[in-house]
PDB file of C-alpha atoms in Angstrom:
ATOM      1  CA  MET A   1       0.106  -0.076   0.154  1.00  0.00           C
ATOM      2  CA  ARG A   2       1.248   3.451  -0.789  1.00  0.00           C
ATOM      3  CA  LEU A   3       0.217   4.723   2.614  1.00  0.00           C
ATOM      4  CA  GLU A   4       2.983   2.010   4.427  1.00  0.00           C
ATOM      5  CA  GLU A   5       5.578   3.121   1.486  1.00  0.00           C
ATOM      6  CA  TRP A   6       5.048   6.687   2.787  1.00  0.00           C
ATOM      7  CA  ARG A   7       5.713   5.545   5.885  1.00  0.00           C
ATOM      8  CA  ALA A   8       8.534   4.052   5.442  1.00  0.00           C
ATOM      9  CA  ALA A   9      10.247   6.989   3.710  1.00  0.00           C
ATOM     10  CA  LEU A  10       9.412   9.059   6.729  1.00  0.00           C
ATOM     11  CA  LYS A  11      10.650   6.942   8.941  1.00  0.00           C
ATOM     12  CA  MET A  12      14.163   6.975   6.630  1.00  0.00           C
ATOM     13  CA  LYS A  13      14.311  10.658   6.983  1.00  0.00           C
ATOM     14  CA  GLY A  14      13.692  10.895  11.257  1.00  0.00           C
ATOM     15  CA  LEU A  15      10.157  11.847  10.729  1.00  0.00           C
ATOM     16  CA  ARG A  16       6.780   9.961  11.702  1.00  0.00           C
ATOM     17  CA  ILE A  17       3.458   9.984  11.273  1.00  0.00           C
ATOM     18  CA  CYS A  18       1.358  10.372  14.559  1.00  0.00           C
ATOM     19  CA  ARG A  19      -1.314   7.985  14.111  1.00  0.00           C
ATOM     20  CA  ALA A  20      -3.469   9.330  17.021  1.00  0.00           C
ATOM     21  CA  LYS A  21      -3.894  12.702  15.101  1.00  0.00           C
ATOM     22  CA  THR A  22      -4.345  11.327  11.734  1.00  0.00           C
ATOM     23  CA  VAL A  23      -7.682  10.873   9.816  1.00  0.00           C
ATOM     24  CA  TYR A  24      -8.889  10.860   6.514  1.00  0.00           C
ATOM     25  CA  LEU A  25     -11.250  12.262   4.504  1.00  0.00           C
ATOM     26  CA  HIS A  26     -12.589  10.231   1.724  1.00  0.00           C
ATOM     27  CA  CYS A  27     -14.227  12.542  -1.594  1.00  0.00           C
ATOM     28  CA  ASP A  28     -15.837  10.251  -3.514  1.00  0.00           C
ATOM     29  CA  PHE A  29     -18.564  12.338  -5.521  1.00  0.00           C
ATOM     30  CA  VAL A  30     -19.585   9.991  -8.256  1.00  0.00           C
ATOM     31  CA  GLY A  31     -20.698   7.405  -6.002  1.00  0.00           C
ATOM     32  CA  VAL A  32     -18.294   4.423  -7.537  1.00  0.00           C
ATOM     33  CA  ILE A  33     -16.656   3.235  -4.180  1.00  0.00           C
ATOM     34  CA  ASN A  34     -18.914   1.738  -1.523  1.00  0.00           C
ATOM     35  CA  ASP A  35     -17.338   3.843   1.998  1.00  0.00           C
ATOM     36  CA  GLU A  36     -17.780   0.484   3.629  1.00  0.00           C
ATOM     37  CA  GLU A  37     -15.263  -1.125   1.380  1.00  0.00           C
ATOM     38  CA  LEU A  38     -12.854   1.686   2.125  1.00  0.00           C
ATOM     39  CA  GLN A  39     -10.414   0.854   5.027  1.00  0.00           C
ATOM     40  CA  ILE A  40      -6.838   2.788   5.844  1.00  0.00           C
ATOM     41  CA  THR A  41      -4.439   1.533   7.785  1.00  0.00           C
ATOM     42  CA  ILE A  42      -0.856   2.253   9.574  1.00  0.00           C
ATOM     43  CA  GLU A  43       1.308  -0.453  10.711  1.00  0.00           C
ATOM     44  CA  GLY A  44      -2.077  -2.674  11.320  1.00  0.00           C
ATOM     45  CA  GLN A  45      -4.089   0.127  13.047  1.00  0.00           C
ATOM     46  CA  VAL A  46      -7.189   1.724  11.336  1.00  0.00           C
ATOM     47  CA  VAL A  47      -6.999   5.048  10.492  1.00  0.00           C
ATOM     48  CA  LEU A  48      -9.847   7.712  11.633  1.00  0.00           C
ATOM     49  CA  GLN A  49     -12.733   8.203   8.491  1.00  0.00           C
ATOM     50  CA  VAL A  50     -13.971  12.077   9.208  1.00  0.00           C
ATOM     51  CA  MET A  51     -17.098  13.920   7.276  1.00  0.00           C
ATOM     52  CA  LYS A  52     -14.844  16.558   7.431  1.00  0.00           C
ATOM     53  CA  PHE A  53     -12.211  18.483   8.720  1.00  0.00           C
ATOM     54  CA  LYS A  54     -10.258  21.780   8.354  1.00  0.00           C
ATOM     55  CA  TYR A  55      -6.982  22.453   6.523  1.00  0.00           C
ATOM     56  CA  LEU A  56      -5.795  26.410   6.570  1.00  0.00           C
ATOM     57  CA  GLY A  57      -8.720  27.741   7.901  1.00  0.00           C
ATOM     58  CA  LEU A  58     -10.854  26.079   5.128  1.00  0.00           C
ATOM     59  CA  PHE A  59     -13.291  23.480   6.102  1.00  0.00           C
ATOM     60  CA  VAL A  60     -13.311  20.773   3.291  1.00  0.00           C
ATOM     61  CA  PRO A  61     -16.438  18.688   2.689  1.00  0.00           C
ATOM     62  CA  SER A  62     -16.122  15.189   2.034  1.00  0.00           C
ATOM     63  CA  ASP A  63     -19.469  16.129  -0.205  1.00  0.00           C
ATOM     64  CA  GLU A  64     -19.899  18.899  -2.919  1.00  0.00           C
ATOM     65  CA  ASP A  65     -22.009  20.913   0.892  1.00  0.00           C
ATOM     66  CA  ILE A  66     -19.799  24.126   1.406  1.00  0.00           C
ATOM     67  CA  ASP A  67     -22.753  25.614   3.313  1.00  0.00           C
ATOM     68  CA  SER A  68     -20.753  24.589   6.678  1.00  0.00           C
ATOM     69  CA  ASP A  69     -17.377  26.441   5.364  1.00  0.00           C
ATOM     70  CA  LEU A  70     -19.191  29.617   4.162  1.00  0.00           C
ATOM     71  CA  ALA A  71     -21.346  30.033   6.848  1.00  0.00           C
ATOM     72  CA  HIS A  72     -18.233  29.298   9.291  1.00  0.00           C
ATOM     73  CA  ARG A  73     -16.305  32.276   6.893  1.00  0.00           C
ATOM     74  CA  LEU A  74     -19.300  35.069   7.566  1.00  0.00           C
ATOM     75  CA  GLN A  75     -19.215  34.204  11.556  1.00  0.00           C
ATOM     76  CA  VAL A  76     -15.335  34.913  11.401  1.00  0.00           C
ATOM     77  CA  GLY A  77     -15.795  38.112   8.957  1.00  0.00           C
ATOM     78  CA  TRP A  78     -18.577  39.727  11.393  1.00  0.00           C
ATOM     79  CA  CYS A  79     -16.591  38.632  14.497  1.00  0.00           C
ATOM     80  CA  ARG A  80     -13.388  40.752  12.813  1.00  0.00           C
ATOM     81  CA  TRP A  81     -15.774  43.540  11.614  1.00  0.00           C
ATOM     82  CA  ARG A  82     -17.208  43.349  14.685  1.00  0.00           C
ATOM     83  CA  ALA A  83     -14.156  44.074  16.730  1.00  0.00           C
ATOM     84  CA  ALA A  84     -12.928  46.663  14.382  1.00  0.00           C
ATOM     85  CA  THR A  85     -16.071  48.927  14.502  1.00  0.00           C
ATOM     86  CA  GLY A  86     -15.427  48.924  18.420  1.00  0.00           C
ATOM     87  CA  ILE A  87     -11.644  51.329  17.823  1.00  0.00           C
ATOM     88  CA  LEU A  88     -13.128  52.710  14.297  1.00  0.00           C
ATOM     89  CA  CYS A  89     -16.059  54.650  15.545  1.00  0.00           C
ATOM     90  CA  ASP A  90     -14.431  55.669  19.024  1.00  0.00           C
ATOM     91  CA  GLY A  91     -14.243  59.530  18.522  1.00  0.00           C
ATOM     92  CA  ARG A  92     -11.933  59.391  21.601  1.00  0.00           C
ATOM     93  CA  LEU A  93      -9.051  58.016  19.287  1.00  0.00           C
ATOM     94  CA  PRO A  94      -7.072  60.415  16.999  1.00  0.00           C
ATOM     95  CA  ALA A  95      -7.754  59.952  13.207  1.00  0.00           C
ATOM     96  CA  LYS A  96      -4.315  58.493  12.841  1.00  0.00           C
ATOM     97  CA  LEU A  97      -4.023  55.449  14.790  1.00  0.00           C
ATOM     98  CA  LYS A  98      -7.264  54.829  13.334  1.00  0.00           C
ATOM     99  CA  GLU A  99      -5.836  54.849   9.789  1.00  0.00           C
ATOM    100  CA  ASP A 100      -2.863  52.981  11.604  1.00  0.00           C
ATOM    101  CA  PHE A 101      -5.545  50.088  12.527  1.00  0.00           C
ATOM    102  CA  ALA A 102      -7.377  49.867   9.337  1.00  0.00           C
ATOM    103  CA  GLY A 103      -4.591  49.287   7.371  1.00  0.00           C
ATOM    104  CA  LEU A 104      -3.609  46.338   9.026  1.00  0.00           C
TER     105      LEU A 104
END
C-alpha cells in the first residue's frame, strides 16, 4: 500500500506519522466506491475516517456541500468587523491611530 511506503520513507528521514491525530477524508463525488469497503491502516491500526476537516482555515467536506464552510467564514468576518468597529467608531481615538489600525 502506498501509505505504508510513505510512512517508511518518512521514518527513514527521521519523521513519523502521529497515528493518534491522523484521519482521512474520502471524497467520492460520483458514488463509485462504497465507503464500507474502504479501510485505511497504518502499521495495522485503522485510520479514522471523517466527513470534514479544517485545513489552513478552510473546512473541506467529503461531499460537494460547502454551506458549513461558507457559514464559518461569514461568522469569522462578522466577528472581525465587530472588533474593528469598536475602535474605528470611537471618537476619543485620534484619526492617525485609526488609520494605522485599519491598515492591518
